[in-house]
Structures are given as structure tokens and as C-alpha cells.
Coordinates of C-alpha atoms in Angstrom, one line a residue:
M1 CA 0.0 0.0 0.0
T2 CA 1.1 3.4 -0.8
T3 CA 0.8 6.1 1.9
P4 CA -1.4 9.0 0.9
P5 CA 0.3 12.2 0.3
S6 CA 0.3 14.5 3.3
E7 CA -2.1 17.4 3.2
K8 CA -0.4 20.7 2.6
G9 CA -1.4 23.8 4.4
G10 CA -2.7 27.0 3.0
L11 CA 0.7 28.7 3.2
H12 CA 2.1 26.1 0.8
A13 CA -0.8 26.8 -1.7
A14 CA -0.2 30.5 -1.4
L15 CA 3.5 30.3 -2.0
K16 CA 3.3 27.6 -4.7
Y17 CA 2.7 30.2 -7.5
T18 CA 5.3 32.8 -6.4
G19 CA 8.2 31.1 -8.1
I20 CA 9.8 29.6 -5.0
P21 CA 11.2 26.1 -5.8
P22 CA 8.8 23.4 -4.5
S23 CA 11.8 21.6 -2.9
W24 CA 12.2 24.6 -0.6
L25 CA 8.6 24.5 0.5
E26 CA 8.7 20.8 1.1
K27 CA 12.1 20.7 2.9
R28 CA 11.9 19.8 6.6
P29 CA 14.3 21.5 9.0
K30 CA 16.9 19.2 10.7
L31 CA 19.9 19.6 13.0
P32 CA 23.3 20.3 11.4
S33 CA 25.9 17.5 11.2
R34 CA 28.0 16.6 14.1
N35 CA 31.1 18.5 12.8
W36 CA 29.0 21.7 12.3
L37 CA 27.6 21.4 15.9
I38 CA 31.1 21.0 17.3
F39 CA 32.4 24.0 15.3
M40 CA 29.5 26.3 16.3
S41 CA 29.7 25.3 19.9
V42 CA 33.5 26.0 20.1
V43 CA 33.2 29.4 18.2
G44 CA 30.1 30.4 20.3
S45 CA 31.8 29.6 23.6
L46 CA 35.0 31.4 22.7
T47 CA 33.1 34.4 21.5
A48 CA 31.0 34.5 24.7
L49 CA 34.2 34.3 26.8
Y50 CA 35.8 37.2 24.9
V51 CA 32.7 39.4 25.0
D52 CA 32.1 38.8 28.7
D53 CA 35.7 39.4 29.5
R54 CA 35.8 42.8 27.7
R55 CA 32.6 43.8 29.3
K56 CA 34.0 43.2 32.7
C57 CA 37.2 45.1 31.7
K58 CA 35.1 48.1 30.9
Q59 CA 33.2 47.8 34.1
I60 CA 36.4 47.6 36.2
R61 CA 38.0 50.6 34.5
N62 CA 34.9 52.7 34.8
E63 CA 34.5 51.8 38.5
Y64 CA 38.0 53.1 39.3
I65 CA 37.6 56.2 37.0
E66 CA 34.6 57.2 39.0
K67 CA 36.6 56.9 42.2
V68 CA 39.2 59.4 41.1
Q69 CA 37.3 61.8 38.9
H70 CA 36.6 64.2 41.7
L71 CA 40.3 64.9 42.0
A72 CA 40.3 66.3 38.4
E73 CA 37.7 68.8 39.4
V74 CA 39.8 70.5 42.0
P75 CA 40.7 74.0 40.8
V76 CA 44.4 74.8 40.3
F77 CA 45.9 78.3 40.5
H78 CA 47.3 79.5 37.2
K79 CA 50.9 79.7 38.6
D80 CA 50.7 76.2 40.2
W81 CA 51.7 72.9 38.8
T82 CA 49.5 69.8 38.7
R83 CA 50.8 66.7 40.3
K84 CA 53.4 64.9 38.1
V85 CA 54.8 61.4 38.5
T86 CA 57.8 59.8 36.8
V87 CA 57.3 56.4 35.2
Y88 CA 60.3 54.1 35.0
S89 CA 60.4 51.2 32.6
C90 CA 63.1 49.2 30.9
R91 CA 63.7 46.4 28.5
Y92 CA 62.3 43.0 29.7
P93 CA 64.9 40.1 29.6
E94 CA 65.0 38.4 26.2
D95 CA 62.4 40.8 24.7
H96 CA 63.5 42.6 21.6
D97 CA 60.6 45.1 22.0
H98 CA 62.2 47.5 24.6
E99 CA 58.9 49.5 24.9
R100 CA 56.8 46.5 26.1
S101 CA 56.7 47.8 29.7
M102 CA 55.8 51.3 28.6
K103 CA 52.9 50.0 26.5
Y104 CA 51.7 48.1 29.5
F105 CA 51.6 51.3 31.5
K106 CA 49.8 53.2 28.8
K107 CA 47.1 50.5 28.4
Y108 CA 46.3 49.6 32.0
V109 CA 47.6 52.4 34.3
K110 CA 47.4 55.6 32.2
P111 CA 43.5 55.8 32.0
I112 CA 43.3 56.2 35.8
F113 CA 46.0 58.9 35.8
V114 CA 44.2 60.8 33.0
A115 CA 40.9 60.6 34.9
A116 CA 42.5 62.0 38.1
A117 CA 44.4 64.7 36.1
V118 CA 47.8 63.3 37.2
D119 CA 50.6 64.3 34.7
Y120 CA 53.5 61.9 34.1
D121 CA 56.9 61.7 32.4
I122 CA 58.2 58.4 31.1
I123 CA 61.9 57.3 31.3
N124 CA 62.4 54.1 29.4
G125 CA 65.6 52.1 29.2
N126 CA 66.2 50.8 25.6
Q127 CA 69.0 48.5 26.5
Y128 CA 69.9 46.4 29.5
G129 CA 71.2 48.6 32.3
A130 CA 70.3 51.8 30.5
L131 CA 67.6 52.7 33.2
A132 CA 70.1 52.3 36.0
S133 CA 72.6 54.5 34.3
K134 CA 70.0 57.2 33.6
V135 CA 68.8 57.2 37.3
A136 CA 72.4 57.4 38.5
D137 CA 73.3 60.3 36.2
D138 CA 70.2 62.3 37.2
I139 CA 71.0 61.9 40.9
K140 CA 74.7 62.9 40.3
K141 CA 73.4 66.0 38.4
K142 CA 71.2 67.0 41.4
R143 CA 74.2 66.6 43.7
R144 CA 76.3 68.9 41.5
E145 CA 73.5 71.4 41.5
I146 CA 73.2 71.3 45.3
A147 CA 77.0 71.7 45.6
G148 CA 76.9 74.8 43.3
L149 CA 79.0 73.1 40.6
E150 CA 76.2 73.2 38.0
K151 CA 73.1 75.2 37.3
S152 CA 69.7 73.6 37.0
R153 CA 67.6 73.7 33.9
D154 CA 65.1 76.1 35.6
Q155 CA 67.9 78.5 36.5
L156 CA 69.3 78.5 32.9
L157 CA 65.8 79.1 31.5
H158 CA 65.2 81.9 34.1
E159 CA 68.4 83.6 32.9
L160 CA 67.2 83.7 29.3
Q161 CA 63.6 84.7 30.1
P162 CA 61.9 85.1 33.5
Q163 CA 59.6 82.2 34.2
T164 CA 56.3 82.3 36.0
G165 CA 55.6 80.3 39.2
D166 CA 57.9 79.3 42.0
R167 CA 60.9 77.7 40.4
S168 CA 63.2 77.7 43.4
P169 CA 65.1 74.5 44.4
T170 CA 62.9 74.2 47.4
A171 CA 59.7 74.4 45.4
R172 CA 61.0 71.9 42.8
R173 CA 62.0 69.5 45.6
R174 CA 58.5 69.8 47.1
R175 CA 56.9 69.0 43.7
E176 CA 59.2 65.9 43.3
L177 CA 58.2 64.5 46.7
G178 CA 54.6 65.2 46.0
G179 CA 54.7 63.3 42.8
G180 CA 56.0 59.7 42.8
A181 CA 58.1 57.1 41.0
V182 CA 56.0 54.5 39.1
I183 CA 58.0 51.3 38.6
I184 CA 56.7 48.9 35.9
G185 CA 57.6 45.3 36.8
R186 CA 60.3 43.7 38.9
H187 CA 63.0 44.1 36.3
S188 CA 62.5 47.9 36.3
L189 CA 62.6 47.9 40.1
K190 CA 66.1 46.2 40.0
E191 CA 67.5 48.8 37.7
Y192 CA 65.9 51.7 39.5
M193 CA 67.3 50.6 42.9
E194 CA 70.7 50.0 41.3
G195 CA 70.6 53.5 39.9
L196 CA 69.8 54.9 43.4
R197 CA 72.8 53.0 44.9
R198 CA 75.2 54.3 42.2
G199 CA 73.9 57.8 42.3
W200 CA 74.3 58.3 46.1
S201 CA 77.5 56.2 46.5
E202 CA 79.7 57.1 43.5
S203 CA 81.5 60.3 42.6
M204 CA 79.3 63.0 41.3
L205 CA 81.9 64.6 39.0
K206 CA 81.3 64.5 35.2
R207 CA 83.4 62.0 33.3
D208 CA 83.5 60.6 29.8
A209 CA 82.8 56.9 30.3
E210 CA 83.1 56.2 26.6
E211 CA 86.6 57.7 26.4
E212 CA 87.7 56.0 29.6
F213 CA 86.6 52.7 28.3
A214 CA 88.2 53.3 24.9
N215 CA 91.6 53.8 26.7
T216 CA 91.3 50.4 28.3
L217 CA 90.9 48.6 25.0
P218 CA 94.1 47.0 23.7
D219 CA 95.3 48.0 20.2
D220 CA 97.0 44.8 19.4
V221 CA 94.4 43.9 16.8
F222 CA 95.2 47.2 14.9
D223 CA 99.0 46.9 15.1
D224 CA 100.4 47.9 11.8
P225 CA 103.8 46.3 11.0
L226 CA 104.2 48.6 7.9
A227 CA 103.8 51.8 9.9
S228 CA 106.7 54.1 9.4
T229 CA 108.6 55.1 12.5
V230 CA 111.2 57.3 10.8
T231 CA 111.4 60.8 12.3
E232 CA 113.3 63.6 10.6
A233 CA 115.8 65.6 12.7
P234 CA 114.9 69.4 12.9
M235 CA 116.9 71.7 10.7
E236 CA 119.5 73.9 12.3
G237 CA 118.5 77.5 13.0
L238 CA 114.8 76.6 13.4
D239 CA 113.0 75.9 16.7
S240 CA 110.8 72.9 17.3
T241 CA 107.7 74.8 16.4
S242 CA 108.9 75.9 13.0
S243 CA 110.4 72.5 12.2
S244 CA 107.2 70.7 13.1
S245 CA 105.1 73.1 11.1
S246 CA 107.3 73.0 8.0
S247 CA 107.3 69.2 8.0
S248 CA 103.7 69.0 6.8
P249 CA 102.0 71.2 4.2
L250 CA 98.8 70.9 6.1
S251 CA 100.2 72.3 9.3
P252 CA 99.0 75.8 10.3
P253 CA 101.3 78.8 10.0
V254 CA 103.7 79.6 12.8
D255 CA 101.8 82.8 13.8
V256 CA 98.6 80.9 14.1
V257 CA 100.2 78.3 16.3
R258 CA 101.7 81.0 18.5
N259 CA 98.2 82.7 18.7
R260 CA 99.4 85.8 16.7
S261 CA 97.4 85.4 13.5
P262 CA 97.0 88.8 11.9
L263 CA 94.0 87.6 10.0
F264 CA 92.0 85.8 12.6
G265 CA 93.3 87.6 15.7
Q266 CA 93.8 86.0 19.1
I267 CA 92.8 82.4 19.1
R268 CA 90.5 81.5 21.9
Q269 CA 91.7 78.9 24.3
P270 CA 89.3 76.5 26.0
P271 CA 88.4 77.6 29.5
V272 CA 90.5 76.0 32.3
R273 CA 88.4 73.9 34.6
R274 CA 89.0 74.5 38.2
P275 CA 89.5 71.3 40.2
T276 CA 86.6 70.4 42.4
P277 CA 87.4 70.3 46.1
A278 CA 87.5 66.7 47.4
S279 CA 85.3 67.7 50.3
L280 CA 82.4 68.4 47.9
D281 CA 82.7 65.0 46.2
I282 CA 82.1 62.9 49.3
P283 CA 78.9 60.9 49.0
P284 CA 76.4 61.6 51.8
A285 CA 76.2 59.2 54.7
M286 CA 72.4 58.9 54.3
M287 CA 70.2 59.3 51.3
P288 CA 67.7 62.2 51.5
L289 CA 64.0 61.4 51.3
Q290 CA 63.0 60.3 47.8
A291 CA 59.8 60.4 45.9
P292 CA 57.4 57.6 46.9
I293 CA 57.5 54.5 44.8
G294 CA 54.4 53.0 43.1
L295 CA 54.9 49.3 42.2
V296 CA 53.0 48.0 39.1
P297 CA 53.1 44.2 38.6
F298 CA 54.1 43.1 35.1
T299 CA 54.6 39.7 33.6
N300 CA 55.7 39.2 30.0
H301 CA 55.2 35.9 28.2
I302 CA 57.7 35.3 25.4
G303 CA 58.4 32.3 23.3
F304 CA 56.6 29.3 21.8
K305 CA 56.4 27.4 25.1
Q306 CA 54.4 30.2 26.7
V307 CA 51.7 30.3 24.0
P308 CA 49.1 28.7 26.4
Y309 CA 49.7 31.5 28.8
M310 CA 49.2 34.0 26.1
I311 CA 45.9 32.4 25.1
Y312 CA 44.8 32.4 28.7
D313 CA 45.7 36.1 29.1
F314 CA 43.8 36.9 25.9
F315 CA 40.5 35.7 27.5
T316 CA 41.3 37.0 31.0
E317 CA 42.2 40.6 30.2
R318 CA 40.2 41.7 33.2
Y319 CA 42.8 40.5 35.7
R320 CA 45.5 42.8 34.2
V321 CA 43.0 45.7 34.0
L322 CA 42.2 45.2 37.7
S323 CA 45.9 44.9 38.7
G324 CA 46.8 48.1 36.8
C325 CA 43.8 50.0 38.2
Q326 CA 44.6 49.0 41.7
A327 CA 48.2 50.1 41.4
A328 CA 47.2 53.4 39.8
Y329 CA 44.5 54.0 42.4
A330 CA 47.0 53.6 45.2
I331 CA 49.4 56.1 43.6
V332 CA 46.6 58.6 42.9
M333 CA 45.3 58.5 46.5
E334 CA 48.8 59.0 47.9
N335 CA 48.5 56.4 50.7
K336 CA 52.0 55.3 51.5
R337 CA 54.2 53.6 54.1
P338 CA 58.0 53.2 54.6
M339 CA 59.6 50.7 52.3
T340 CA 60.8 47.5 54.0
H341 CA 63.5 45.1 53.1
I342 CA 62.8 42.3 55.6
D343 CA 59.7 40.2 56.2
S344 CA 57.5 41.0 59.2
M345 CA 54.1 40.2 60.5
V346 CA 52.8 43.7 59.7
T347 CA 54.3 44.5 56.3
P348 CA 55.7 42.3 53.5
N349 CA 59.2 42.5 52.1
D350 CA 59.0 45.0 49.3
L351 CA 62.2 43.6 47.7
D352 CA 60.2 40.5 46.9
F353 CA 57.7 42.5 44.8
D354 CA 56.4 40.5 41.8
R355 CA 58.9 37.7 42.3
Q356 CA 56.6 35.2 40.6
S357 CA 57.1 36.9 37.2
E358 CA 60.7 35.7 37.1
R359 CA 59.5 32.1 36.6
Y360 CA 58.4 33.1 33.1
I361 CA 61.7 34.5 31.9
K362 CA 63.1 32.5 29.0
S363 CA 65.9 30.1 29.9
S364 CA 68.1 31.5 27.2
W365 CA 68.5 34.6 29.4
N366 CA 71.1 32.8 31.5
K367 CA 73.1 32.2 28.3
L368 CA 73.6 35.8 27.5
P369 CA 77.3 36.0 28.7
K370 CA 78.1 33.0 26.5
R371 CA 76.4 34.4 23.5
T372 CA 78.3 37.7 24.0
E373 CA 81.6 35.9 24.2
T374 CA 80.8 33.9 21.0
A375 CA 79.8 37.1 19.2
K376 CA 83.1 38.8 20.2
T377 CA 85.1 35.8 19.0
D378 CA 83.4 35.7 15.6
Y379 CA 83.7 39.5 15.2
Y380 CA 87.4 39.6 15.9
K381 CA 88.0 36.8 13.4
E382 CA 86.3 38.8 10.7
L383 CA 87.9 42.0 11.8
K384 CA 91.4 40.9 10.9
D385 CA 90.4 40.3 7.3
K386 CA 88.6 43.7 7.2
I387 CA 91.7 45.5 8.5
K388 CA 93.9 43.7 6.0
V389 CA 91.6 44.8 3.1
A390 CA 91.4 48.4 4.4
R391 CA 95.2 48.7 4.6
E392 CA 95.8 47.2 1.2
L393 CA 93.5 49.8 -0.3
A394 CA 94.9 52.6 1.8
Y395 CA 98.5 51.8 1.0
G396 CA 97.8 51.3 -2.7
E397 CA 99.0 47.7 -2.7
R398 CA 96.2 46.7 -5.1
E399 CA 93.3 48.1 -7.0
P400 CA 89.8 47.7 -5.6
T401 CA 87.7 45.0 -7.1
R402 CA 84.4 45.7 -8.9
A403 CA 82.4 44.7 -5.9
E404 CA 84.6 47.0 -3.7
R405 CA 84.0 49.9 -6.1
S406 CA 80.2 49.5 -5.9
N407 CA 80.3 48.9 -2.2
P408 CA 83.5 50.4 -0.7
P409 CA 84.8 48.5 2.4
M410 CA 85.1 50.3 5.7
T411 CA 88.3 52.2 6.4
E412 CA 90.5 51.6 9.4
V413 CA 89.1 54.6 11.1
E414 CA 85.6 53.4 10.6
L415 CA 86.6 49.9 11.8
R416 CA 88.0 51.4 15.0
G417 CA 84.7 53.3 15.6
Q418 CA 82.7 50.2 14.9
R419 CA 84.8 48.1 17.3
L420 CA 84.3 50.7 20.1
K421 CA 80.5 50.7 19.6
K422 CA 80.4 46.9 19.7
E423 CA 82.6 46.7 22.8
L424 CA 80.5 49.3 24.6
K425 CA 77.3 47.4 23.7
W426 CA 78.7 44.1 25.0
K427 CA 79.9 45.8 28.2
D428 CA 76.6 47.4 28.8
D429 CA 74.7 44.2 28.1
L430 CA 76.8 42.2 30.6
E431 CA 76.5 44.9 33.3
G432 CA 72.7 45.0 32.7
W433 CA 72.6 41.2 32.8
E434 CA 74.3 41.2 36.2
V435 CA 71.8 43.7 37.6
L436 CA 68.7 41.9 36.2
S437 CA 69.9 38.4 37.1
G438 CA 70.5 39.3 40.7
E439 CA 68.3 40.4 43.5
V440 CA 66.9 43.8 44.2
V441 CA 69.8 45.8 45.8
W442 CA 69.5 47.4 49.2
D443 CA 71.9 49.8 50.8
D444 CA 72.0 51.0 54.4
K445 CA 71.6 54.6 53.0
F446 CA 68.1 53.7 51.9
E447 CA 66.8 53.2 55.4
G448 CA 64.1 55.7 56.1
A449 CA 64.4 57.5 52.8
L450 CA 62.1 55.3 50.6
E451 CA 58.3 54.9 50.7
V452 CA 55.9 52.9 48.7
F453 CA 52.3 53.5 47.8
V454 CA 49.8 51.0 49.1
A455 CA 46.0 50.4 48.7
P456 CA 44.1 53.0 50.7
T457 CA 42.1 51.9 53.7
H458 CA 38.5 52.9 54.2
S459 CA 39.4 55.7 56.6
S460 CA 42.0 57.2 54.2
Q461 CA 39.4 57.1 51.4
E462 CA 37.0 59.2 53.5
E463 CA 39.8 61.8 54.1
H464 CA 40.3 62.2 50.4

């Protein structure tokens, strides 16, 4: 027996003559295949996680912005300065992007500062150890200004054109203490503390570190066996000045050498620097009070092995937003306590700040000294051949090849400059590696001079 055809409703009869294919009208809905169900479930779940996470991020950020917005509405006198903090960041170990810490600050901390009308300056170390050197140099400059050996920037500007507002050293010192130092990550804290130690323990006098290092480099690699050592005896009746000046056609006239040039007049001599008294260059026994420190946790995941952490961070952005907002809120509200370097029942050890982030540093970081030594060995092997080519062309021992004409090789002077830059880079990397691989330094001079921002209590919030 054949089953009778099912009766079709009125909708089918109405749409039958509209040109719609009959197969579409007779098709019964059914579930997608198993593969399609799996695909849609996974995509839908991930999309829901992403949307929910970003919604919570927005809620957290708006919550903390509302807490500090009232500070931006406080009127400021036209000759006063708004509060300004200094942000310190540096290159993360084994990360080629030296601005990673700075980007973290701008994304998670800066919105709260903007809402509270807190200004900021950023000091970022592009290379390992650069931040420590910058902090130390700034401190030594302040010590020279206090000793009267150097004028401050405000004093120089005031001499050119009178500036508005109170720009005295006392007022500038008060603004620095009222601001703060924002440290992004444990690696930046290590370099910042090392810079403090150097700045308040070493000599404050200016020195050319590059020139001093260049004098320590051996010149055996540039020894020239063909260099002429023949010296001509001076002619009778001429003094040493005239003989030396007549020995070369490029030497200046005798009158110019003796500062009696009729054309150019008296030649200016460089000013003679007065020696600095040794009593002024003695580092202080105790470090003066410094700007309070705001600690911002920062963990950077690098490398293929940490891809699972990167995926987890992508769907849990709210935790970093919350961490950045909490750190910024503590800095804005100016709730602080003395910095501690030992564990106690009341306060934690601030030198252990963000220690868990060191677990995620790539293992290749420990091999940096070995990589540096290998790079130096390979460079000096190639340098000998480059010096040989440069001298052959300079002495005219052979004609340059077609490739050398189109791309001239480096001269010996250029090779010396390149070698100095590379040696400086290697030295700075090794010094920075020692700072970042060790613990956060602590000096007895720091006792009582450092403070850290902490989360405000309920009573301190009511005061603000």
C-alpha cells in the first residue's frame, strides 16, 4: 500500500505560485551535522568568553575612574603645577621590544591617571642597564646642583627669560616629593634601585665613560707592522715649532700656532676647569628622602612554550586591568608607608615584589654571557680580514675590485669606531645582565628614605 500524500497547508498553496522552488517549500528542518555542531559550539563559547571578559574590563575601568574623577575637578591656581609622577620602565629580559613595559603602562595604568588629572613623564631604558645609568646620572646631576657646581635647567631658563611660578630649588624639591616614581615590573625595580645606589654612592663629577673605556681597549688587533717610525731631525736654526710646522703642508702657520694670527686675531683657548674640592665629592652618609614608589606588577610571556599562557591572558584581560587600576588608584590616592627590606608580621618584604614573574623569563636569558663571548670571538675573526683589506687599499698595494668599487669597504678609522661601539654594547649588556639576574639591591643609606604607595584603607578614602 502506498501512503497517501500529506495534506499541505494554505501557506504552501499561497507560495506555490510565487516562483519559489517546491523543494524549498517541502524541505523539513533538521539539525546540522556533528562536525558543524562542534564547530558552532566552540566558536560560540570562545566568542561568549571574549565578549564577557571585555565587558568586565570596561566595568572595572569605569569603576576606578569614577573613584578618582573628583580629583580632576579640584581648581588649580594659574601659577601652580598639577601633580606629576615619573614612570620608569626598561627592557624586559630576552624581549626585543624595549617598549613593552611602557605599552603596558599606557594601556592599564594611564587611564586612571588621566581621569585623576595626574601628569606623568616616562623614562624608558632601551638597553639592559640603561635605566640604572639614567637614574644614577640624574642623581649625580642633582648633587652637583646642590653643591653649586652646576646650574639647574630652571635656572638656565630663568636667565634667558623670566619664568612664572615658584621655580626655586625648594619648590622643585617639594613637587618631586609630592609626585612619585612609578615602577613597571620587577625588572624595572632592579635597575631603579641599582641606579639609586650608584647615584648616592659614587663620585658626582662628570666623566666621559666612553673615552675612559676606549683607553682600556688593547690596540694589538690594529697593530700595523708597515707603519713608518722614521722621524726627521729638525733643521739647524729653526726651533721645534717651525720644524714641526714645516714638516707638513697641512700644518697651520707659525703665527697661528703662536696665537698671533694677523687675519684671525687672538685664538680662543678652552676655559680652564677648576678642580673640584675633594670635600664636595664625598657621598652623603644617608640618602635624602626620595619620591614615593608605586609598584605596578608586570609579567611578560615570550616564546613558543608560553603560548598557552598568552591564550589564557587573551581571554582574561580583566585581571590585568584590575591589577593596573589598583596600582594606579594607590598612587593617585597617595596612601604610603615606609619601604621595608625584611619580612615582618605587619608589612611584607617590598624587595620580593612581583617575584613570581621571574618564573616566566626564558631560559636563554642565562646564556647571554656565553652568546656575548661567542659574538666577540666571531667578530674579531672577521675584523682581521677587514683590517687587511682596508690597509691594502689605503697603501695602494692593489686596485679595488668591482664589488669594492660599488660597495666600498670600511676604512681603518671606521673599523675602530665600529669596534668601540660593539665593545660598549657588549659591556653594557653584561652589566645590565648582572643587575637583572641578581636580587633587588638594598643599601643602608636607603633606610628611612624610601616609601611605597599601598592600597588606601576605608578611613583614608574618606579623608580624600
